Amino acid sequence: MSDIIEGFLCPICMKDLGTVTQLQGHFEEEHSSEDKAVFQQLKGFFDKAKKKILGDKVEVELNQPGEATKREELRGLSGYDPSWWEDQELGAVRSHTDNFKSIRDARVNHFVVETNKLLIRLDKLLSPDAPTDPKKRKAYEKAIVRWIPDNEVPACLNCAKSFSILTRRHHCRLCGGIMCDRCSEFMASSYAQKLVNPAHSFNGEGFLKRTNSNTSLNSLVGNEGESIMRVCKTCRKLLERRDIMTELRNTKPPIVKIYDKMKLCIKEAEQIIPDYMPMVESLSQGETQYDYRQAQIMRTKLVKLYEAVDQLSKKILTFDLNSEQGVNPKQVHLQKSIRLYATNFMQENLMGLQALPTEEDYNKLRQRRTAEIQRKIAAERQAVIEAQERERSERERQEQERLMKENAVSPEDGPKPGHRRVSSGGDIQKKKLLSGKLPVNIVGTSKGHARNQSDESVGKGWKPVEDAGRVSKASDPMLQQMEIIRGYIRQAKQANRVDEVVMLEQNLRDLHTEYQRQQEVKGQAGY
Amino acid sequence: MNVILAVKQYVSKMIEGCGGGMKVLLMDRETTSIVSMVYAQSEILQKEVYLFERIDTAGRETMKHLNCIVFLRPTKENVDLLAQELRMPKYGLYFIYFSNVISKQDVKVLAEADDQEVVREVQEFYGDYIAVNPHLFSLNLVGCCQNLTWFPPLLSRTIQGLSSVLLSLKKCPMIRFQNSSEMARRLADSIRQVINKEAALFEFRKTDVPPVLLILDRRDDAVTPLLNQWTYQAMVHELLTINNNRINLSTVLGISKDLQEVVLSAEHDEFYANNMYLNFGEIGSNIKELMEEFQKKSKSQAKVESIADMKAFVENYPQFKKMSGTVSKHVTIVGELSRLVGAHSLLEVSEAEQEIACQGDHSTLLQRIRALLANDKVRHIDLLRLVMLYALRYESHSNNDVSGLVDALKQKGISVENRTMVQAILDYGGKKGRGSDLFGNQDAVAITKRLLKGLKGVENVYTQHKPLIHTLLDQLIKGKLKEASYPYLGTGQLKDRPQDIIVFIIGGCTYEEALVVHNFNRTMPGVRIVLGGTNILNSKSFLQEVSMAIGNPSNPVQAGRTVRP
């Protein structure tokens, strides 16, 4: 940060003139030929300031011709200047989602109702009190699901083959429909359990190959001793559809779990960084606004998070690469991309992560800074005194000259009190300027500088230099408010209430921007 | 009125709407180009979009743990492919965005395919055009004019593209069109129909001054695309061809592998953004500066001794790497450009071209062309262009010697097909096809202006030409554009000076015209102009466009000016 000077600075040569009148005089003498525009602005500003001080209403001048031309010059030759275009909102959009969903739901609802019916029946069929004796079981099944009477169906409902002695009728245990043996599906009971109760663990095939036997007794026990259930193709489809959807909802592949963990770390780091950066910035300036230890803790936390991100992304990169099933090239690509994402994140944030000064260095910095501030204050005070001195002597000289002239005209007449008042008008004005927190404005002709200065006042808690300064601070309610909030932040930090600190800091930032805006508006109204 | 931002905001919104987690972006051929113009791959990667897939790629892997953003043009083919995809979904959830208006019927087809309820969103986001610069867009269509009339499939694509530009910028414009062009009238009519049909979509906040859409026909200014260019972007396109911001350098001698195809994007390349509108001479010195800065940096990078150096190196490395890429890219391009300029005497050629286009005395010019015809360094294509320019300029000059020049071309060994292009350009952009005073021969003011210019001398002989669009825009902004030549569609009329202007050129626009528009935007406060065309032309693609427009030379169509009933 370059040196920051406060006071009645000449916007062109940055000389501190100490008082308004001297600045104006200096400007008229030295720079009037150089920069008419700045001079006009400065002059205009003083006029405004005078009016304001004297209680006049300041009319806001619109459409200043000077400003338009200035903007013109700012537009460079470069490819594209965002200031040419107004903020752009998102283009037109039109949603078909509702229409889409209503069409889909009409169709899908049917499935859902059917599936739910099947599931309720399945649950009953699987109930532990269901009889195992084949005869009784059949009666039990029939009690739950109404079986279509044999004589109503002359041919298989699926393949349309006529039933005969050889092609016997079979009933779907879930819907009671009739089909031939070839068209039957056999559902493993463990799969059925899982459908009813998702917590039930299940591996293997949900539906088994049709057994070669064509007796319906076999429908109870499959090849490997597992009980199975005869269902029709429609029911199978409905159940499988539901199974896939619940599966998708409830299970996360391991890679997603690692990924989520990584994202969590990144998110946490992203929250800490904006708090940490200003801390380092301020601490390495030797400022005392933030607590050194707390910054240290934050840094350790950040480094840990980065390490975790690095580890997890590496894990994703190599995940499942040696599996026997053969590697899916897209999956590999995906894993590489995720790793790239993580490295980009780390490069952008970790590489630029400023180290804290060591504790020893920090103490030195702090001392140096305090000394520096003391020196500056002293220098400024000196400058002000000198300037006032200069002005006084100047005025005295003029006074004397005038007196001499007056004496030459009428030697009896002494200096009239009226005269004294007129000339002291400048004095009053000067004092008011001092107390009106106007230094910022005066230098405000160069906006960048003005911002620096008020940044300074926030960053360092801008200690009141002299009485005038204290008055000025108290006079602006915004600054007062900011000071109060700063106090709160300090307290909150001591109490380690991070949330509140964040909130308060946001508050302070808002206030600060608003304050700057006001200052700029004031500054602009000046020229 | 920033088309890049408009499309970019659409894409960002799509990604946002999909929520967190790993994502795949499923696109078609055209939307892939549309997205790639506004988002760098690395940029989109940081938004957790890890895979890019084409809907027409068969046998994509199933990856249920990815959520899928679908961005497609609403074509029949795409709807079918997407319905197929939804029946057997490969990804977890689907967020579907169409780049233009989709019919209710198509929505139904998709809804009925979604038995597994994987679709979360179905929306229209009107990014149905290629955004090239903030104020420039293209539709990348070749051959929209055939037999001097609209080629129907490309007319409907143009209507879609142009209406999506209006929607993405939220403009419901008054339409003006070039009266001499039947194609312009038809496009204007069709856009009006779209606006009427989708009235609810085009209901935007009313501005004090309504925006203006001006539809022009390339046939009115066939000169601009024939000229050699000297500003960076235009020159690269003329000599090396820019295709969706990509430049193929594989023909350059001794090119290294990673420079065979380079990307020039003002959004992601600062040097390019700062130099795209500068003259070739200025680029030379700027690139020297860039080199020096780079060398300084690489020197400081070279001495990595202390740990502090090392740290600084690591911190600056990504920037350094980026910069080294930029440097080598631009050095290669500029090197190749100056090689071409030298090898083919392009400076002499360009000077002659500019003289033909802007001023000059017939007999001196004729001599000059003959001299260039004798110069063996000049490429055949440049000779052909010179003769074409000559033919356009002196079409009605009593002593013109077009046939003599064509004979000379024949002696140079230029093929018949190419020689017929001289007649073709006259059929395409000759006096009969034009509606405006391209060479400023009739207007007394224009003639005086030209004379004055001749007296004062020109600053730069290579860039003295100003495209017709410059005059038109100037008149339009001042409210002086003739209503007889550029009528309003419908009854409304603009009373104030227009503020938001969209210019569309049927047959393609050029980077020279883009620069003109850029300068208007830069110097006229309160005026915002966006330029678009069916394509962005260089002389090569323009000649292709002309030969397609003229079609079979043995069956010439009477200037395409059938009177409407």
Coordinates of N, CA and C in Angstrom, one line a residue, chain A residues 29 33 49 56 78 104 131 170 177 186 203 210 220 261 266 271 274 322 335 343 356 362 371 386 402 430 446 524:
Chain A
E29 N -2.6 29.7 -8.8 CA -1.3 30.2 -9.3 C -0.6 29.1 -10.1
S33 N -3.3 27.0 -15.7 CA -3.1 26.8 -17.1 C -3.0 25.3 -17.5
A49 N -19.4 23.9 -1.7 CA -19.2 23.7 -0.3 C -19.6 25.0 0.5
D56 N -27.2 27.2 2.1 CA -28.0 27.2 0.8 C -28.3 25.8 0.4
S78 N -10.3 -1.5 -26.7 CA -10.2 -2.9 -26.5 C -11.5 -3.6 -27.0
R104 N -47.4 -36.9 -18.2 CA -46.7 -38.1 -17.7 C -47.4 -38.7 -16.5
P131 N -49.8 -69.9 5.6 CA -49.6 -71.4 5.8 C -48.6 -71.9 4.7
H170 N -52.3 -71.6 -15.5 CA -51.6 -71.2 -14.3 C -52.1 -69.8 -13.9
G177 N -54.4 -63.3 -12.7 CA -54.6 -63.6 -14.1 C -54.2 -65.0 -14.5
F186 N -41.0 -66.4 -12.5 CA -40.9 -66.9 -11.1 C -40.0 -65.9 -10.3
N203 N -29.1 -60.1 -2.9 CA -28.1 -60.1 -4.0 C -28.6 -61.2 -4.9
R210 N -37.4 -70.2 -15.7 CA -38.6 -71.1 -15.6 C -38.1 -72.5 -15.4
L220 N -43.6 -73.4 -5.6 CA -43.3 -73.0 -4.2 C -41.8 -73.0 -3.9
K261 N -18.0 -36.1 -0.1 CA -17.1 -35.7 1.0 C -16.2 -34.6 0.5
I266 N -14.6 -28.7 0.1 CA -14.4 -27.5 -0.7 C -15.3 -26.4 -0.3
Q271 N -15.9 -21.1 2.5 CA -16.5 -20.2 3.5 C -15.4 -19.6 4.3
P274 N -12.8 -16.2 2.4 CA -13.1 -14.8 2.5 C -12.9 -14.2 3.9
N322 N -8.8 -50.9 -11.2 CA -8.3 -52.2 -11.3 C -9.4 -53.3 -11.2
Q335 N -13.7 -39.5 -13.9 CA -12.8 -39.4 -12.7 C -11.7 -38.4 -12.9
T343 N -8.0 -30.0 -8.7 CA -6.7 -29.3 -8.8 C -6.9 -27.8 -9.2
L356 N 1.0 -16.5 6.9 CA 0.9 -15.5 8.0 C 2.4 -15.1 8.3
Y362 N 5.5 -10.5 13.3 CA 4.2 -9.8 13.4 C 4.4 -8.7 14.5
A371 N 4.8 3.2 15.4 CA 5.7 4.3 15.3 C 5.4 5.2 14.0
E386 N 1.9 24.8 10.6 CA 2.7 25.7 9.8 C 1.8 26.4 8.8
R402 N -3.1 47.1 4.1 CA -4.3 47.8 4.0 C -4.4 49.0 5.0
K430 N -13.3 28.0 7.1 CA -12.2 27.1 7.2 C -12.5 26.1 8.3
S446 N -9.8 13.1 -7.0 CA -9.4 11.9 -7.6 C -10.0 10.8 -6.7
Q524 N -19.4 14.3 -6.3 CA -19.8 14.6 -7.7 C -20.6 15.9 -7.7

